[in-house]
Amino acid sequence: MPSIRSTLLLLGASTVLASRKRANDEYAQRAINTYNTVTGNGSYKSSYFSPEVVPYHSIETLMVEAPDQGHESVSETFSFWVWLEAVNGKLTGDYSGVEKAWSYLEKHMIPDSKNQPGMSRYNPSSPATYAPEDDDITNYPARLVFQDGIVGQDPIAQELQQAYGTWDIYAMHWIIDGDNWYGYGQQGDGTSKPSFINTFQRGASESAWKTVPHPCWETFKWGGSNGFLDLFTLDNNYSKQWRYTDAPDADARAIQGAYFAWLWAKEDGKNLSSLASKAAKLGDYLRYSHYDKYFKKIGNCVGYQQCQAGSGKNSAHYLISWYFSWGGGLQGDWSWRIGSSHTHSGYQSPLAAWILSTESAFKPKSASGAKDWATSLERQIELFRWLQTSEGCIAGGATNSWQGHYAQPDSSITSFYGMWYDWQPVYHDPPSNNWTGMQGWGMERTCCYYYLSGDEKAGLVCQNWAKWVKANTRVSGGQIVHATNLSWEGSPDEWNSSNFNKANLNASLHGTVSAEGIDLGSIASIIKGLMWVSMKDNDQEGINLVIDVMDAIENYKDDEGYCADEAREDYAKFSSEVYIPSGWSGKNAQGANIKNGVTFIDIRPKYKQDPDWAQVENFINGGEPPRFRYHRFWGQTEIMVANGLISIYGLSKDGSSGGGSSGGSCSSSIQRQGYKCCKPGCEIIYVDNDGNWGVENGQWCGCGDGTSSASASCPKAITDQGYNCCSSCSFVYYTDSDGNWGVENNDWCDNVNINICHGIQIYIITIVLLGFTNVSCDGVYGQCVNFQDKSCRINDIYNVLKVHQIHQTIPIISLLIINPSSNPSGNLLNNIPNNTPINSPNKMLFDYVTNAVNNQTKSGQRDYVFIQIDHNYVGGPNAASEIVSHVITKVPKDQIKNPFIDFYRCRSVGKLSKDYLQVNILFPTDYKHTSLAAIDFNAQLIINAFKC
């Protein structure tokens, strides 16, 4: 029997989430204040947004990290915007910002058909032309190799086209120029903004300081005679073309934010199914990140000519790689697609894989999308375990293409499904996994998945990682000190999935803290990861550290948000050389001449007009390092989300009542699920392993000091026989002098609190049925059909049972809605003649509702009649209509709405088999004809499923 308490919440993952808004506690107010600062109180007229509603990477303009100018925006920023709006929606009840954020994500980051012409000319059997990558930037441009048999087949293009009716790619390009600072404009017009640009193109040694920014729409208007193309690839001749690159972790984060927005909105009676469908579509195309760059077979892939070209899905590593790209000719006459051979732990999202493979609202339309993500989920969790050091932090990643050109690695390099360990995947300057932000990004999603799913494998990884976080994060005097950089040594063990739980795994793999300090965005991200695992494991030590860090972050706040002082010694590289091959020359849209020997600032002369340039110039000339207080959009969001989650889940230090508490005391386990403590003197109406539960204002709350008989000890007559009492209310299969017997974990247990169990079932009817006509839940149960009243519907009981995973063989239920104006007064169920075949079943249902609602018709109310009939009862739903029409003669049969729900057809293999059910009195004669005990069981199911 499902937990009765859970029937008041939305089902599935939402049973572990709070079902109410709370916005009055300190942490909620912090989150809302941050939201208002960033978004201009929801107007998007703030220093964080452009007039075109582009969220900037930072509000400061002189900024070089992955984006090389602060008012550029990246897909990462947009994905954080979705997260920002999701949490604000839960705290305020206004989810409109989530859909608005997604609409601008589509407008600015996902190229429309006009910006990706020629995709219909794509040939999945010949996806692209091979060009080697190289660790040395001076080996660029890379020569294209026109040779058949090198590149494998694209196995998902056709099914994506069939699913969505287009060859266009639905994915975010990773970077745009928010203010058109570089001057390329959209489609080369030189003026429009934002505009698609790109930077990184030349292998692992190309840091941001060595990039040559260029337009995605290559018209040969700028650059050299071939535009910028011949800086990157060496071809026999060059065509005008467009190219885009996706950063898959951003797409995965957008899906995460959309999921929580959808889930919380559903709890609040609002419908974001359209958003869920768009996120599912994004996830479908995100599968290109699962594939080797040139669709080569995964595992021991050595030699670009020798390594086998893939067919089917043997080119899928099922991990989330560093990028995937697509492009084509400006004339629409050709196009190409590639994946990526390199994977990084910080880019993984088991959460997105779980959402896309298990949640029906987010199920991709393609034939194999959900199945692929199910495979990816398992593979990603294994990757994290393979990369986990003995200290608990997570090492770099794996590659199917050593050095980017399928080279032969050293024999000492270990592997994961034939892909080689890389401690610094993708880029080396600086090493990609030294920055601890990668710890937060990858593990926050993993531990969020653990919190929602309870996957013990993910739990093991998160628990080990949490120990590392605790050991390397300190708060003292309102200041935070944490690991900001790591160094790496050793290699993981050769991967074998059977070693997942092995003690002393990866004894020779170590991550050592090489620098400490404060990085606000990184620590907020890391703390979110710690929060998820600590909530799941009831780890108060972890919760205390979360609260301490978030409280201390308030000391880093100013009028624009959160920031910390940063001395940027790396800005000496403004004067460092950008590699340009000898003999190459051209000019960019800022008017800079590009040739061999130029520096970073030479090709970005507009930086000299920036108000912060003076201190950088002084540093280059021998002065002190420039100091900045950056307000990064993603950092503000991580802090806002962390504060919001503390409020939503009611977290507090040392188990004391958290945000929004009503003054009573209760167990920390209840509070960590997002519920408040009841007021002192509450009545205990339900008990489970989390503690004592009461109800206030139609919401569950922890009743720590209430009074009840719920704490009755398990009778000696039960324990003497080797049995325990049921941990929660269970269906009573059998009653004798010893007690009321239920079943848990395939064994008998006693319902010692049977009176409380019946009481709560009656209470559910009281708080649900009496007020249902005034409840607006159309958005929650919008999938239901054939009901007269669209303002309040009943969820399809089949779906309820399916989500609850109740695998029982039970008879048909017919639900009939009767026009209230035609109903006679009195008790409908008692009016059913005794000689009808449904008398006894409805007598059982009546037992659960009579004391609470008296089942009397009232003027202006609708009455609902539940009728149970055996599976093989002749006439089916038509017979049920005949019965009601006979009893209530004023109702024409054509006015009786009669959804027919066949529980028998949804029977599946469960813990209670057919033979077990027959032996234990539910089906005493055969598996179609129920006993009175089974009828009573069905009645309880209806009561618990009737949630509207």
Short mmCIF file of N, CA, C and O in Angstrom, two decimals, residues 40-95:
data_model
loop_
_atom_site.label_atom_id
_atom_site.label_comp_id
_atom_site.label_asym_id
_atom_site.label_seq_id
_atom_site.Cartn_x
_atom_site.Cartn_y
_atom_site.Cartn_z
N GLY A 40 15.97 43.26 -12.51
CA GLY A 40 15.26 44.54 -12.44
C GLY A 40 13.82 44.34 -12.05
O GLY A 40 12.92 44.85 -12.72
N ASN A 41 13.62 43.54 -10.98
CA ASN A 41 12.26 43.23 -10.51
C ASN A 41 11.42 42.56 -11.59
O ASN A 41 10.21 42.77 -11.69
N GLY A 42 12.09 41.74 -12.39
CA GLY A 42 11.37 41.00 -13.42
C GLY A 42 11.16 41.77 -14.71
O GLY A 42 10.55 41.25 -15.66
N SER A 43 11.70 42.98 -14.81
CA SER A 43 11.54 43.77 -16.04
C SER A 43 12.62 43.47 -17.06
O SER A 43 12.48 43.81 -18.24
N TYR A 44 13.75 42.88 -16.60
CA TYR A 44 14.93 42.60 -17.42
C TYR A 44 15.57 43.89 -17.93
O TYR A 44 16.24 43.89 -18.96
N LYS A 45 15.34 44.94 -17.18
CA LYS A 45 16.00 46.22 -17.44
C LYS A 45 16.95 46.48 -16.28
O LYS A 45 16.62 47.16 -15.32
N SER A 46 18.10 45.86 -16.36
CA SER A 46 19.10 45.97 -15.30
C SER A 46 20.48 45.89 -15.94
O SER A 46 20.62 45.65 -17.15
N SER A 47 21.50 46.05 -15.13
CA SER A 47 22.87 46.00 -15.65
C SER A 47 23.27 44.60 -16.08
O SER A 47 24.30 44.42 -16.74
N TYR A 48 22.45 43.62 -15.75
CA TYR A 48 22.76 42.24 -16.13
C TYR A 48 22.20 41.87 -17.50
O TYR A 48 22.51 40.79 -18.01
N PHE A 49 21.37 42.72 -18.09
CA PHE A 49 20.72 42.40 -19.36
C PHE A 49 20.95 43.53 -20.38
O PHE A 49 20.99 44.70 -20.02
N SER A 50 21.05 43.11 -21.63
CA SER A 50 21.12 44.09 -22.71
C SER A 50 19.71 44.57 -23.05
O SER A 50 18.72 43.95 -22.65
N PRO A 51 19.59 45.65 -23.81
CA PRO A 51 18.25 46.10 -24.23
C PRO A 51 17.52 45.03 -25.03
O PRO A 51 16.28 45.04 -25.09
N GLU A 52 18.25 44.11 -25.65
CA GLU A 52 17.63 43.02 -26.42
C GLU A 52 17.31 41.82 -25.54
O GLU A 52 16.94 40.76 -26.04
N VAL A 53 17.44 41.97 -24.23
CA VAL A 53 17.18 40.92 -23.24
C VAL A 53 18.14 39.75 -23.43
O VAL A 53 17.75 38.60 -23.54
N VAL A 54 19.40 40.09 -23.49
CA VAL A 54 20.49 39.11 -23.47
C VAL A 54 21.13 39.17 -22.09
O VAL A 54 21.60 40.25 -21.69
N PRO A 55 21.15 38.09 -21.34
CA PRO A 55 21.84 38.13 -20.04
C PRO A 55 23.36 38.12 -20.26
O PRO A 55 23.90 37.21 -20.87
N TYR A 56 24.03 39.15 -19.78
CA TYR A 56 25.48 39.25 -19.96
C TYR A 56 26.21 38.23 -19.07
O TYR A 56 25.74 37.88 -17.99
N HIS A 57 27.39 37.84 -19.53
CA HIS A 57 28.23 36.99 -18.68
C HIS A 57 28.55 37.70 -17.37
O HIS A 57 28.53 37.09 -16.30
N SER A 58 28.84 38.99 -17.45
CA SER A 58 29.05 39.79 -16.25
C SER A 58 28.60 41.21 -16.55
O SER A 58 28.51 41.61 -17.72
N ILE A 59 28.34 41.99 -15.50
CA ILE A 59 27.94 43.37 -15.76
C ILE A 59 29.15 44.22 -16.12
O ILE A 59 29.01 45.26 -16.77
N GLU A 60 30.36 43.79 -15.72
CA GLU A 60 31.58 44.49 -16.11
C GLU A 60 31.96 44.08 -17.53
O GLU A 60 31.71 42.95 -17.95
N THR A 61 32.58 44.95 -18.27
CA THR A 61 32.91 44.68 -19.66
C THR A 61 34.34 44.16 -19.85
O THR A 61 34.57 43.30 -20.70
N LEU A 62 35.30 44.69 -19.08
CA LEU A 62 36.67 44.20 -19.22
C LEU A 62 36.79 42.91 -18.43
O LEU A 62 36.94 42.90 -17.21
N MET A 63 36.71 41.81 -19.15
CA MET A 63 36.61 40.48 -18.52
C MET A 63 37.12 39.45 -19.51
O MET A 63 36.65 39.38 -20.65
N VAL A 64 38.12 38.67 -19.10
CA VAL A 64 38.64 37.61 -19.95
C VAL A 64 38.69 36.31 -19.15
O VAL A 64 39.44 36.20 -18.18
N GLU A 65 37.86 35.36 -19.52
CA GLU A 65 37.96 33.99 -19.03
C GLU A 65 37.57 33.10 -20.21
O GLU A 65 38.28 33.15 -21.22
N ALA A 66 36.51 32.29 -20.14
CA ALA A 66 36.11 31.59 -21.36
C ALA A 66 35.53 32.59 -22.36
O ALA A 66 35.99 32.67 -23.49
N PRO A 67 34.52 33.39 -21.98
CA PRO A 67 34.20 34.55 -22.81
C PRO A 67 35.34 35.57 -22.68
O PRO A 67 35.91 35.72 -21.60
N ASP A 68 35.67 36.26 -23.76
CA ASP A 68 36.80 37.20 -23.69
C ASP A 68 36.35 38.65 -23.63
O ASP A 68 37.14 39.56 -23.85
N GLN A 69 35.07 38.87 -23.30
CA GLN A 69 34.56 40.22 -23.04
C GLN A 69 33.30 40.05 -22.21
O GLN A 69 32.48 39.17 -22.46
N GLY A 70 33.13 40.89 -21.18
CA GLY A 70 32.09 40.65 -20.19
C GLY A 70 30.68 40.69 -20.72
O GLY A 70 29.79 40.01 -20.17
N HIS A 71 30.43 41.47 -21.79
CA HIS A 71 29.07 41.56 -22.32
C HIS A 71 28.81 40.57 -23.43
O HIS A 71 27.79 40.68 -24.14
N GLU A 72 29.69 39.63 -23.61
CA GLU A 72 29.31 38.44 -24.36
C GLU A 72 28.37 37.62 -23.48
O GLU A 72 28.31 37.80 -22.26
N SER A 73 27.63 36.75 -24.09
CA SER A 73 26.81 35.81 -23.33
C SER A 73 27.06 34.42 -23.87
O SER A 73 27.44 34.26 -25.05
N VAL A 74 26.87 33.46 -23.02
CA VAL A 74 27.11 32.07 -23.41
C VAL A 74 25.89 31.24 -23.05
O VAL A 74 25.04 31.64 -22.25
N SER A 75 25.80 30.07 -23.64
CA SER A 75 24.67 29.19 -23.36
C SER A 75 24.61 28.85 -21.88
O SER A 75 23.52 28.64 -21.33
N GLU A 76 25.75 28.79 -21.24
CA GLU A 76 25.79 28.60 -19.78
C GLU A 76 24.95 29.66 -19.07
O GLU A 76 24.17 29.36 -18.16
N THR A 77 25.10 30.92 -19.47
CA THR A 77 24.37 32.02 -18.84
C THR A 77 22.87 31.83 -19.01
O THR A 77 22.09 32.01 -18.07
N PHE A 78 22.44 31.48 -20.21
CA PHE A 78 21.02 31.27 -20.44
C PHE A 78 20.49 30.10 -19.62
O PHE A 78 19.36 30.13 -19.13
N SER A 79 21.29 29.05 -19.49
CA SER A 79 20.83 27.91 -18.70
C SER A 79 20.67 28.28 -17.24
O SER A 79 19.73 27.84 -16.57
N PHE A 80 21.57 29.13 -16.72
CA PHE A 80 21.42 29.61 -15.35
C PHE A 80 20.20 30.52 -15.22
O PHE A 80 19.55 30.56 -14.17
N TRP A 81 19.89 31.25 -16.25
CA TRP A 81 18.69 32.09 -16.22
C TRP A 81 17.43 31.24 -16.03
O TRP A 81 16.53 31.59 -15.25
N VAL A 82 17.36 30.10 -16.71
CA VAL A 82 16.22 29.21 -16.53
C VAL A 82 16.13 28.74 -15.08
O VAL A 82 15.05 28.71 -14.47
N TRP A 83 17.27 28.39 -14.49
CA TRP A 83 17.33 27.97 -13.07
C TRP A 83 16.84 29.11 -12.17
O TRP A 83 16.07 28.90 -11.22
N LEU A 84 17.31 30.31 -12.43
CA LEU A 84 16.93 31.48 -11.65
C LEU A 84 15.41 31.65 -11.63
O LEU A 84 14.79 31.86 -10.57
N GLU A 85 14.80 31.53 -12.80
CA GLU A 85 13.36 31.71 -12.91
C GLU A 85 12.59 30.57 -12.24
O GLU A 85 11.51 30.78 -11.68
N ALA A 86 13.13 29.36 -12.31
CA ALA A 86 12.45 28.21 -11.69
C ALA A 86 12.32 28.41 -10.19
O ALA A 86 11.25 28.21 -9.61
N VAL A 87 13.42 28.79 -9.54
CA VAL A 87 13.40 28.97 -8.09
C VAL A 87 12.51 30.16 -7.72
O VAL A 87 11.74 30.10 -6.76
N ASN A 88 12.60 31.24 -8.49
CA ASN A 88 11.73 32.37 -8.21
C ASN A 88 10.26 31.97 -8.34
O ASN A 88 9.41 32.41 -7.55
N GLY A 89 9.96 31.12 -9.30
CA GLY A 89 8.59 30.65 -9.45
C GLY A 89 8.10 29.91 -8.22
O GLY A 89 6.98 30.12 -7.76
N LYS A 90 8.95 29.03 -7.69
CA LYS A 90 8.55 28.28 -6.51
C LYS A 90 8.36 29.18 -5.30
O LYS A 90 7.46 28.98 -4.48
N LEU A 91 9.19 30.20 -5.18
CA LEU A 91 9.12 31.07 -4.01
C LEU A 91 7.97 32.07 -4.09
O LEU A 91 7.43 32.49 -3.07
N THR A 92 7.59 32.47 -5.29
CA THR A 92 6.57 33.51 -5.44
C THR A 92 5.27 33.00 -6.05
O THR A 92 4.26 33.69 -5.97
N GLY A 93 5.30 31.84 -6.69
CA GLY A 93 4.12 31.35 -7.39
C GLY A 93 3.98 31.86 -8.79
O GLY A 93 3.04 31.51 -9.50
N ASP A 94 4.91 32.69 -9.25
CA ASP A 94 4.86 33.26 -10.60
C ASP A 94 5.91 32.57 -11.47
O ASP A 94 7.10 32.83 -11.34
N TYR A 95 5.45 31.69 -12.36
CA TYR A 95 6.36 30.91 -13.21
C TYR A 95 6.48 31.50 -14.61
O TYR A 95 7.11 30.88 -15.48
#
